[in-house]
Amino acid sequence: MNDLPLYIGGTWKLSVSDDLLNVINPATAETLSRVPMASRDDVHLAVTNAQEAFKGWRRTPVTERSHYLYAFRAKLEEYFEEIARVMTLECGKTIAESRGELRRGIENVEVACGTPSMMQGRNTEDVSRGIDEHLIRQPLGIVVAITPFNFPGMIPLWFLPSAIATGNCFILKPSEKTPQTAAWLIRLLHEVGLPAGVVQLVHGGKDAVDALIEHPGTHAVSFVGSTATSRYVYAKAGEHGKRVQCQGGANNIAVIDENAEIDTAAETIADSAYGCAGQRCLANSLAVTVGGAGTMFTEAMTEATQGLRVGYGLDEESQMGPVITPASKASIEQTVGLSQREGGRLLVDGRGTNVDGFEDGNWIFPTLVDQVHPNSTLATHEVFGPVFGIMHTDHIDHAIELVNAQRKGNMAVLFTRDGAAARKFRYGVEAGNIGINVGVAVPMAFYPFCGWKDSFFGSLHAQAMHGVEFYTQTKVVVEHWPGA
């Protein structure tokens, strides 16, 4: 066990705060390290160092900034397995899931290497006689990312590469539940020789978040977490005049048309619903079957749910790990019980289970509830665990209405062999990420991660051109050279 340091001004420093939290392996309940709850003094020091670094970094040619990302990518590949292992130890997900997450993160680094092209402006000659007009992009300054426990490697990499490639200085505040992965990322940036102060790491909880948002030296805030916390961060950042993007929670629905490939749909949806123990914002948490698909899908989904192997994440044969904390486990189990009292029919009960040799872990096995009412707690609140509910209807139009009745709009997917139904679905569904015969409609790194409604607060999303636009401000220059 060790006390994790902060990374400020190009050096590793212990926090001035003596408030420390244990970082717990959710599969074993063992303490991996201790993470400091950084003080306002720590935050101020990080911002001050970033301000000093920004003076030189924004003048560094964008091609040179990209070279650091090429070197960073090579380091991520070199230490790929070590980082994936750390992610599994502190987050609980399977090693295969950790590898997949890190691969997605590396793809964001690769896309950001193309910033010299994506950051280009435009110009028009002779907007009036002898007058030219130019639009250029310039960095904002000091930007902050506050990232969650469930994807401790990928989500920081949604933001960090684009932020620094566009000329900003970046402060990362990772989840206090999974801070070790972030420390690995920063270590590798240090090894490639990134100038001091360009990227910094501040650990902590709400006090650190508030200090970063309120500090007059920060200019933009990126956040991923629950809808309630997203609302809070969005409002506070707006109050302090910061540019902000906040990714919130989700209640993602999969619609199974009556002519869908039922077995394939069930297998794909089970992976979506129970992957990462259901702790991801693109997990399918609900299904709506249409017409005759009801009985067949329910039977196939029951078989798929019962067939998943739950176990320690470093076991290559495990298909699902534990949830993050005992409190999360208790909350999920309470929701399952409530779903029964609200009329749901429990088909597979994952409560009260354990993995041999890991009895202290936060285990809840895949759980399946049928006959879920559209107004029930399971249908309207994000469970964020391996619990899947099934609803039934007679027509695709009503299924779309049920999707659109959700206050959140992160993702919706349809399984069908009917092209007209697919077009109706993608055209009319109120969600930002749409899948057709795809269980997890996660955008590639060269597309933005779109969320709608209560799943996103802001206007520019993470990734791709949205990231470049978020981290830059446009300047219009009108030029006249007499005699030219």
Coordinates of C-alpha atoms in Angstrom, one line a residue:
M1 CA 0.0 0.0 0.0
N2 CA 1.2 3.5 -0.8
D3 CA -0.1 7.0 -0.6
L4 CA -0.7 8.3 -4.1
P5 CA 0.9 11.7 -5.0
L6 CA -0.4 14.5 -7.0
Y7 CA 1.4 15.5 -10.2
I8 CA 2.0 19.3 -10.3
G9 CA 4.5 21.3 -12.2
G10 CA 6.1 18.3 -13.7
T11 CA 6.9 16.6 -10.4
W12 CA 5.1 14.1 -8.1
K13 CA 4.1 15.8 -4.8
L14 CA 2.3 14.7 -1.7
S15 CA -0.9 16.6 -1.0
V16 CA -0.8 19.2 1.8
S17 CA -4.0 17.5 3.0
D18 CA -3.8 14.6 5.5
D19 CA -7.3 13.4 4.5
L20 CA -6.8 10.0 2.8
L21 CA -9.2 7.4 1.4
N22 CA -8.5 3.8 0.9
V23 CA -8.6 2.5 -2.7
I24 CA -10.3 -0.9 -2.5
N25 CA -10.1 -3.8 -4.8
P26 CA -13.9 -4.5 -5.3
A27 CA -13.3 -8.3 -5.8
T28 CA -11.2 -8.9 -2.7
A29 CA -11.9 -5.9 -0.4
E30 CA -8.1 -5.5 -0.1
T31 CA -6.7 -2.0 0.2
L32 CA -4.5 -1.2 -2.9
S33 CA -3.4 2.3 -2.0
R34 CA -4.5 5.5 -0.3
V35 CA -5.6 8.6 -2.3
P36 CA -5.5 12.1 -0.9
M37 CA -8.4 14.5 -0.8
A38 CA -6.6 17.5 -2.3
S39 CA -7.1 20.9 -0.6
R40 CA -7.8 24.2 -2.3
D41 CA -4.1 25.0 -1.8
D42 CA -3.3 21.9 -3.9
V43 CA -5.7 23.0 -6.6
H44 CA -4.4 26.6 -6.6
L45 CA -0.8 25.3 -7.0
A46 CA -1.9 23.1 -10.0
V47 CA -3.7 26.0 -11.7
T48 CA -0.8 28.4 -11.1
N49 CA 1.7 26.0 -12.6
A50 CA -0.7 25.4 -15.6
Q51 CA -1.0 29.2 -16.2
E52 CA 2.8 29.5 -16.3
A53 CA 3.1 26.5 -18.7
F54 CA 0.4 27.8 -21.0
K55 CA 2.6 30.8 -22.0
G56 CA 5.0 28.5 -23.8
W57 CA 2.6 25.6 -24.7
R58 CA 0.2 27.7 -26.7
R59 CA 3.2 29.0 -28.8
T60 CA 4.4 25.4 -29.4
P61 CA 3.6 24.5 -33.0
V62 CA 0.6 22.2 -33.3
T63 CA 2.7 19.6 -35.1
E64 CA 5.2 19.5 -32.3
R65 CA 2.4 19.1 -29.8
S66 CA 1.1 16.1 -31.8
H67 CA 4.6 14.5 -31.6
Y68 CA 4.2 14.2 -27.9
L69 CA 0.9 12.3 -28.5
Y70 CA 2.6 9.9 -30.9
A71 CA 5.2 9.1 -28.2
F72 CA 2.4 8.8 -25.6
R73 CA 0.6 6.3 -27.8
A74 CA 3.8 4.2 -28.1
K75 CA 4.1 4.2 -24.3
L76 CA 0.5 3.1 -23.9
E77 CA 1.1 0.2 -26.2
E78 CA 4.4 -0.7 -24.4
Y79 CA 2.6 -0.8 -21.0
F80 CA -0.7 -2.0 -22.3
E81 CA -1.0 -5.1 -20.1
E82 CA 0.2 -3.4 -17.0
I83 CA -2.3 -0.7 -17.3
A84 CA -5.1 -3.1 -18.0
R85 CA -4.2 -5.1 -15.0
V86 CA -4.3 -2.0 -12.7
M87 CA -7.7 -1.1 -14.2
T88 CA -9.1 -4.5 -13.3
L89 CA -7.6 -4.4 -9.8
E90 CA -9.2 -1.1 -8.8
C91 CA -12.3 -1.2 -10.9
G92 CA -13.3 -4.9 -10.8
K93 CA -14.0 -5.3 -14.5
T94 CA -12.6 -8.3 -16.4
I95 CA -9.2 -8.2 -17.9
A96 CA -10.8 -8.5 -21.4
E97 CA -13.0 -5.5 -20.6
S98 CA -10.0 -3.5 -19.4
R99 CA -8.1 -4.3 -22.5
G100 CA -11.0 -3.2 -24.7
E101 CA -11.4 0.0 -22.7
L102 CA -7.7 0.9 -23.0
R103 CA -7.9 0.2 -26.8
R104 CA -10.7 2.7 -27.1
G105 CA -8.6 5.2 -25.2
I106 CA -5.6 4.7 -27.5
E107 CA -7.9 5.4 -30.5
N108 CA -8.7 8.8 -29.0
V109 CA -5.0 9.5 -28.8
E110 CA -4.6 8.5 -32.4
V111 CA -7.4 10.8 -33.6
A112 CA -5.9 13.7 -31.6
C113 CA -2.6 13.2 -33.5
G114 CA -4.5 14.6 -36.5
T115 CA -5.2 17.9 -34.7
P116 CA -3.0 19.8 -37.2
S117 CA -5.7 19.2 -39.8
M118 CA -8.7 19.4 -37.5
M119 CA -7.7 22.7 -36.0
Q120 CA -7.5 24.5 -39.3
G121 CA -9.5 27.7 -39.8
R122 CA -10.7 29.2 -43.0
N123 CA -10.3 32.5 -44.9
T124 CA -12.0 34.5 -47.7
E125 CA -10.2 37.0 -49.9
D126 CA -11.8 40.2 -50.9
V127 CA -14.8 40.2 -48.6
S128 CA -14.8 43.8 -49.6
R129 CA -12.4 45.5 -52.0
G130 CA -8.8 44.9 -50.7
I131 CA -10.1 43.4 -47.4
D132 CA -9.6 39.7 -46.4
E133 CA -11.2 37.9 -43.6
H134 CA -9.8 34.9 -41.6
L135 CA -11.2 32.6 -39.0
I136 CA -8.6 31.0 -36.7
R137 CA -8.8 28.6 -33.7
Q138 CA -7.0 29.4 -30.5
P139 CA -6.8 27.4 -27.2
L140 CA -9.0 28.3 -24.2
G141 CA -6.3 28.2 -21.6
I142 CA -6.6 25.9 -18.5
V143 CA -9.1 23.1 -18.8
V144 CA -10.3 20.6 -16.3
A145 CA -11.7 17.0 -16.6
I146 CA -13.5 15.3 -13.8
T147 CA -13.8 11.6 -14.7
P148 CA -15.7 8.6 -13.2
F149 CA -14.7 5.2 -11.7
N150 CA -16.2 3.0 -14.4
F151 CA -13.8 3.8 -17.2
P152 CA -10.7 5.1 -15.5
G153 CA -8.5 4.8 -18.6
M154 CA -10.8 5.6 -21.6
I155 CA -12.7 8.6 -20.3
P156 CA -9.6 10.7 -19.3
L157 CA -8.4 9.9 -22.8
W158 CA -11.7 11.3 -24.3
F159 CA -10.5 14.7 -23.2
L160 CA -6.7 14.9 -22.5
P161 CA -5.3 14.3 -26.0
S162 CA -7.6 16.8 -27.7
A163 CA -7.1 19.4 -24.9
I164 CA -3.3 19.4 -25.1
A165 CA -3.1 19.0 -28.9
T166 CA -5.1 22.2 -29.3
G167 CA -2.7 24.1 -27.1
N168 CA -4.5 24.0 -23.7
C169 CA -3.0 23.0 -20.3
F170 CA -5.0 20.2 -18.7
I171 CA -5.8 19.3 -15.1
L172 CA -7.3 15.8 -14.5
K173 CA -9.3 15.0 -11.4
P174 CA -10.1 11.2 -11.6
S175 CA -12.5 9.3 -9.4
E176 CA -11.2 8.8 -5.9
K177 CA -12.4 5.1 -6.3
T178 CA -10.1 4.4 -9.2
P179 CA -7.1 6.9 -9.2
Q180 CA -4.3 4.5 -10.0
T181 CA -5.0 4.2 -13.7
A182 CA -4.9 8.0 -14.0
A183 CA -1.5 8.0 -12.3
W184 CA -0.3 5.5 -14.9
L185 CA -1.4 7.8 -17.7
I186 CA 0.3 10.8 -16.2
R187 CA 3.5 8.7 -15.5
L188 CA 3.7 7.9 -19.2
L189 CA 3.2 11.5 -20.3
H190 CA 6.0 12.4 -17.9
E191 CA 8.3 9.7 -19.5
V192 CA 7.8 11.2 -23.0
G193 CA 9.0 14.5 -21.8
L194 CA 5.8 16.6 -21.9
P195 CA 6.7 20.1 -20.6
A196 CA 6.1 20.6 -16.9
G197 CA 2.6 22.0 -16.2
V198 CA 0.9 21.0 -19.4
V199 CA -0.8 18.1 -17.8
Q200 CA -1.4 17.8 -14.0
L201 CA -3.1 15.3 -11.7
V202 CA -5.2 16.4 -8.7
H203 CA -6.9 13.7 -6.6
G204 CA -9.9 14.4 -4.3
G205 CA -13.6 14.6 -3.9
K206 CA -16.3 17.3 -4.0
D207 CA -14.1 19.9 -2.4
A208 CA -11.4 19.5 -5.1
V209 CA -14.1 19.6 -7.8
D210 CA -15.6 22.8 -6.4
A211 CA -12.1 24.4 -6.1
L212 CA -11.3 23.5 -9.8
I213 CA -14.6 24.9 -11.1
E214 CA -14.5 28.0 -8.9
H215 CA -10.9 28.9 -9.5
P216 CA -10.7 32.1 -11.7
G217 CA -7.7 30.6 -13.6
T218 CA -9.7 27.6 -15.2
H219 CA -11.6 28.1 -18.4
A220 CA -13.5 24.9 -19.2
V221 CA -14.8 21.8 -17.4
S222 CA -15.5 18.3 -18.8
F223 CA -17.4 15.9 -16.6
V224 CA -18.8 12.4 -16.8
G225 CA -20.9 10.9 -14.0
S226 CA -24.5 10.7 -12.8
T227 CA -27.2 13.0 -14.1
A228 CA -27.6 14.6 -10.7
T229 CA -23.9 15.4 -10.4
S230 CA -23.8 16.5 -14.0
R231 CA -26.6 19.0 -13.3
Y232 CA -24.6 20.3 -10.3
V233 CA -21.3 20.6 -12.2
Y234 CA -23.1 22.2 -15.2
A235 CA -24.8 24.8 -13.1
K236 CA -21.8 25.6 -11.0
A237 CA -19.5 25.9 -14.0
G238 CA -22.0 28.1 -15.8
E239 CA -22.3 30.3 -12.7
H240 CA -18.5 30.8 -12.8
G241 CA -18.5 31.6 -16.5
K242 CA -16.8 28.3 -17.6
R243 CA -17.3 26.5 -20.9
V244 CA -18.7 23.1 -19.8
Q245 CA -19.7 19.6 -21.1
C246 CA -21.3 17.2 -18.8
Q247 CA -22.2 13.6 -19.7
G248 CA -24.9 12.2 -17.4
G249 CA -26.6 8.9 -16.7
A250 CA -28.8 6.7 -18.8
N251 CA -31.7 4.3 -19.1
N252 CA -30.9 2.7 -22.4
I253 CA -33.7 0.6 -24.1
A254 CA -33.3 -2.2 -26.6
V255 CA -36.3 -2.8 -28.8
I256 CA -36.6 -6.3 -30.2
D257 CA -38.9 -6.4 -33.3
E258 CA -40.8 -9.6 -33.9
N259 CA -38.8 -10.5 -37.0
A260 CA -35.4 -10.0 -35.3
E261 CA -32.8 -12.7 -35.0
I262 CA -33.8 -13.5 -31.4
D263 CA -30.9 -15.6 -30.3
T264 CA -28.4 -13.2 -31.6
A265 CA -30.3 -10.3 -30.1
A266 CA -30.3 -12.0 -26.6
E267 CA -26.6 -12.8 -26.7
T268 CA -25.7 -9.3 -27.8
I269 CA -28.0 -7.6 -25.3
A270 CA -26.7 -9.8 -22.5
D271 CA -23.2 -8.6 -23.2
S272 CA -24.4 -5.0 -23.2
A273 CA -26.5 -5.3 -20.1
Y274 CA -24.0 -7.2 -17.9
G275 CA -20.7 -6.2 -19.4
C276 CA -18.7 -4.2 -16.8
A277 CA -21.3 -5.4 -14.3
G278 CA -23.8 -3.0 -15.9
Q279 CA -21.7 -0.1 -14.7
R280 CA -21.5 1.8 -18.0
C281 CA -23.5 4.6 -19.5
L282 CA -24.1 2.6 -22.7
A283 CA -25.4 -0.5 -20.9
N284 CA -28.8 -1.7 -22.1
S285 CA -30.9 -1.8 -18.9
L286 CA -34.3 -2.4 -20.5
A287 CA -35.9 -4.2 -23.4
V288 CA -39.2 -3.7 -25.2
T289 CA -40.3 -6.7 -27.2
V290 CA -42.7 -6.2 -30.0
G291 CA -45.6 -8.6 -30.7
G292 CA -44.5 -12.3 -31.0
A293 CA -40.9 -11.6 -30.0
G294 CA -42.0 -11.5 -26.3
T295 CA -41.9 -15.1 -25.3
M296 CA -39.0 -16.1 -27.5
F297 CA -36.8 -13.2 -26.4
T298 CA -37.6 -13.7 -22.7
E299 CA -36.6 -17.4 -22.9
A300 CA -33.4 -16.6 -24.8
M301 CA -32.5 -13.8 -22.5
T302 CA -33.0 -16.0 -19.5
E303 CA -30.7 -18.6 -20.9
A304 CA -28.1 -15.9 -21.7
T305 CA -28.3 -14.4 -18.3
Q306 CA -27.9 -17.7 -16.5
G307 CA -25.0 -18.7 -18.7
L308 CA -22.6 -15.8 -17.9
R309 CA -19.6 -16.7 -15.8
V310 CA -19.0 -14.2 -12.9
G311 CA -15.6 -14.2 -11.3
Y312 CA -12.4 -12.4 -10.5
G313 CA -11.4 -10.0 -13.2
L314 CA -7.9 -11.3 -13.7
D315 CA -9.3 -14.8 -14.4
E316 CA -9.3 -14.9 -18.2
E317 CA -12.4 -17.0 -18.2
S318 CA -14.5 -14.5 -16.2
Q319 CA -17.2 -12.7 -18.1
M320 CA -18.3 -10.3 -15.4
G321 CA -16.7 -8.9 -12.2
P322 CA -18.1 -7.3 -9.1
V323 CA -19.7 -3.9 -8.6
I324 CA -17.6 -1.1 -7.3
T325 CA -18.6 -0.8 -3.6
P326 CA -20.7 -2.5 -1.0
A327 CA -23.0 0.6 -1.1
S328 CA -23.5 0.1 -4.8
K329 CA -24.3 -3.6 -4.2
A330 CA -26.8 -2.8 -1.5
S331 CA -28.5 -0.2 -3.7
I332 CA -28.8 -2.5 -6.6
E333 CA -30.2 -5.3 -4.5
Q334 CA -32.8 -2.9 -3.0
T335 CA -33.9 -1.9 -6.5
V336 CA -34.4 -5.6 -7.4
G337 CA -36.6 -6.1 -4.4
L338 CA -38.5 -2.9 -5.2
S339 CA -39.0 -4.2 -8.8
Q340 CA -40.8 -7.2 -7.4
R341 CA -43.1 -5.1 -5.2
E342 CA -43.9 -3.0 -8.2
G343 CA -45.1 -6.0 -10.2
G344 CA -42.0 -7.2 -11.9
R345 CA -41.5 -11.0 -12.3
L346 CA -38.0 -12.0 -11.2
L347 CA -36.7 -14.6 -13.7
V348 CA -33.1 -14.7 -12.6
D349 CA -32.1 -13.5 -9.1
G350 CA -28.4 -12.6 -8.8
R351 CA -28.6 -11.5 -5.1
G352 CA -27.1 -13.4 -2.3
T353 CA -24.3 -15.0 -4.4
N354 CA -20.6 -15.2 -4.1
V355 CA -17.5 -16.3 -6.0
D356 CA -15.5 -19.1 -4.4
G357 CA -12.3 -17.7 -2.9
F358 CA -13.5 -14.1 -3.1
E359 CA -16.3 -14.0 -0.6
D360 CA -15.5 -10.5 0.5
G361 CA -16.1 -9.0 -3.0
N362 CA -19.1 -6.9 -4.0
W363 CA -20.8 -9.6 -5.9
I364 CA -24.2 -9.5 -7.5
F365 CA -24.8 -11.9 -10.4
P366 CA -26.7 -11.0 -13.6
T367 CA -30.4 -10.4 -12.7
L368 CA -33.4 -10.5 -15.0
V369 CA -36.9 -9.1 -14.4
D370 CA -39.9 -9.6 -16.7
Q371 CA -43.2 -7.7 -16.8
V372 CA -41.6 -4.4 -15.9
H373 CA -44.1 -1.5 -15.8
P374 CA -43.0 1.6 -17.7
N375 CA -43.5 3.8 -14.7
S376 CA -41.7 1.6 -12.2
T377 CA -38.4 2.4 -10.5
L378 CA -36.5 -0.1 -12.6
A379 CA -37.8 1.5 -15.8
T380 CA -37.3 5.1 -14.8
H381 CA -34.1 5.2 -12.7
E382 CA -30.6 4.2 -13.6
V383 CA -29.6 1.1 -11.6
F384 CA -26.0 1.1 -12.8
G385 CA -25.6 -2.6 -12.1
P386 CA -26.2 -6.0 -13.7
V387 CA -30.0 -5.8 -13.7
F388 CA -32.1 -6.0 -16.9
G389 CA -35.8 -5.5 -17.2
I390 CA -38.2 -6.5 -20.0
M391 CA -41.3 -4.7 -21.1
H392 CA -43.7 -5.8 -23.8
T393 CA -45.9 -4.1 -26.5
D394 CA -47.7 -5.0 -29.6
H395 CA -46.4 -2.4 -32.0
I396 CA -43.1 -0.7 -33.0
D397 CA -44.7 2.7 -32.7
H398 CA -45.5 2.1 -29.0
A399 CA -42.0 0.8 -28.4
I400 CA -40.6 4.1 -29.8
E401 CA -43.0 6.0 -27.5
L402 CA -41.6 4.1 -24.5
V403 CA -38.1 4.9 -25.5
N404 CA -38.9 8.6 -25.9
A405 CA -40.8 8.7 -22.6
Q406 CA -37.4 8.3 -20.9
R407 CA -36.0 11.5 -19.4
K408 CA -32.5 10.4 -20.4
G409 CA -31.4 9.9 -24.0
N410 CA -28.0 8.4 -24.1
M411 CA -28.6 5.3 -26.3
A412 CA -31.3 3.3 -27.9
V413 CA -31.0 0.2 -30.1
L414 CA -33.3 -1.8 -32.3
F415 CA -33.0 -5.4 -33.4
T416 CA -34.8 -6.1 -36.6
R417 CA -34.6 -7.4 -40.2
D418 CA -37.1 -4.7 -41.4
G419 CA -35.4 -1.8 -43.1
A420 CA -38.5 0.4 -42.8
A421 CA -38.7 -0.2 -39.1
A422 CA -35.0 0.6 -38.7
R423 CA -35.4 3.9 -40.5
K424 CA -38.4 4.8 -38.5
F425 CA -36.5 4.0 -35.3
R426 CA -33.3 5.9 -36.0
Y427 CA -35.3 8.9 -37.4
G428 CA -37.8 9.2 -34.5
V429 CA -36.0 8.0 -31.4
E430 CA -34.9 10.8 -29.0
A431 CA -31.4 9.6 -28.1
G432 CA -27.9 10.6 -29.2
N433 CA -26.4 7.2 -29.9
I434 CA -28.5 4.8 -32.0
G435 CA -27.8 1.1 -32.7
I436 CA -29.4 -1.1 -35.3
N437 CA -28.6 -4.8 -34.5
V438 CA -25.8 -3.5 -32.3
G439 CA -25.9 -3.9 -28.5
V440 CA -23.5 -1.1 -27.6
A441 CA -23.7 1.9 -30.0
V442 CA -20.4 3.4 -28.8
P443 CA -19.1 5.9 -31.3
M444 CA -15.6 5.5 -32.7
A445 CA -13.1 8.0 -31.6
F446 CA -13.5 10.0 -34.8
Y447 CA -17.2 10.6 -34.0
P448 CA -18.6 12.5 -31.0
F449 CA -20.1 10.7 -28.1
C450 CA -23.6 12.1 -28.3
G451 CA -26.0 12.2 -25.5
W452 CA -29.4 13.9 -25.4
K453 CA -31.9 15.1 -22.8
D454 CA -30.9 14.4 -19.2
S455 CA -27.9 12.3 -20.4
F456 CA -26.0 15.4 -21.5
F457 CA -25.6 19.1 -20.5
G458 CA -23.8 21.3 -22.9
S459 CA -23.6 21.7 -26.6
L460 CA -20.3 20.1 -27.7
H461 CA -19.6 16.4 -26.8
A462 CA -16.4 14.5 -26.2
Q463 CA -14.3 13.1 -29.0
A464 CA -13.4 14.1 -32.6
M465 CA -14.3 17.5 -34.0
H466 CA -16.6 18.2 -31.0
G467 CA -13.5 17.9 -28.8
V468 CA -11.5 20.2 -31.0
E469 CA -14.3 22.8 -31.1
F470 CA -14.8 22.5 -27.3
Y471 CA -11.2 23.2 -26.5
T472 CA -10.7 26.1 -28.9
Q473 CA -12.3 29.5 -29.4
T474 CA -12.6 31.1 -32.8
K475 CA -11.2 34.5 -33.7
V476 CA -12.2 36.4 -36.8
V477 CA -9.6 38.7 -38.3
V478 CA -10.5 41.3 -40.9
E479 CA -7.4 42.7 -42.7
H480 CA -6.9 45.6 -45.0
W481 CA -3.4 46.5 -46.3
P482 CA -3.6 49.8 -48.2
G483 CA -1.8 49.6 -51.6
A484 CA -1.8 45.7 -51.6

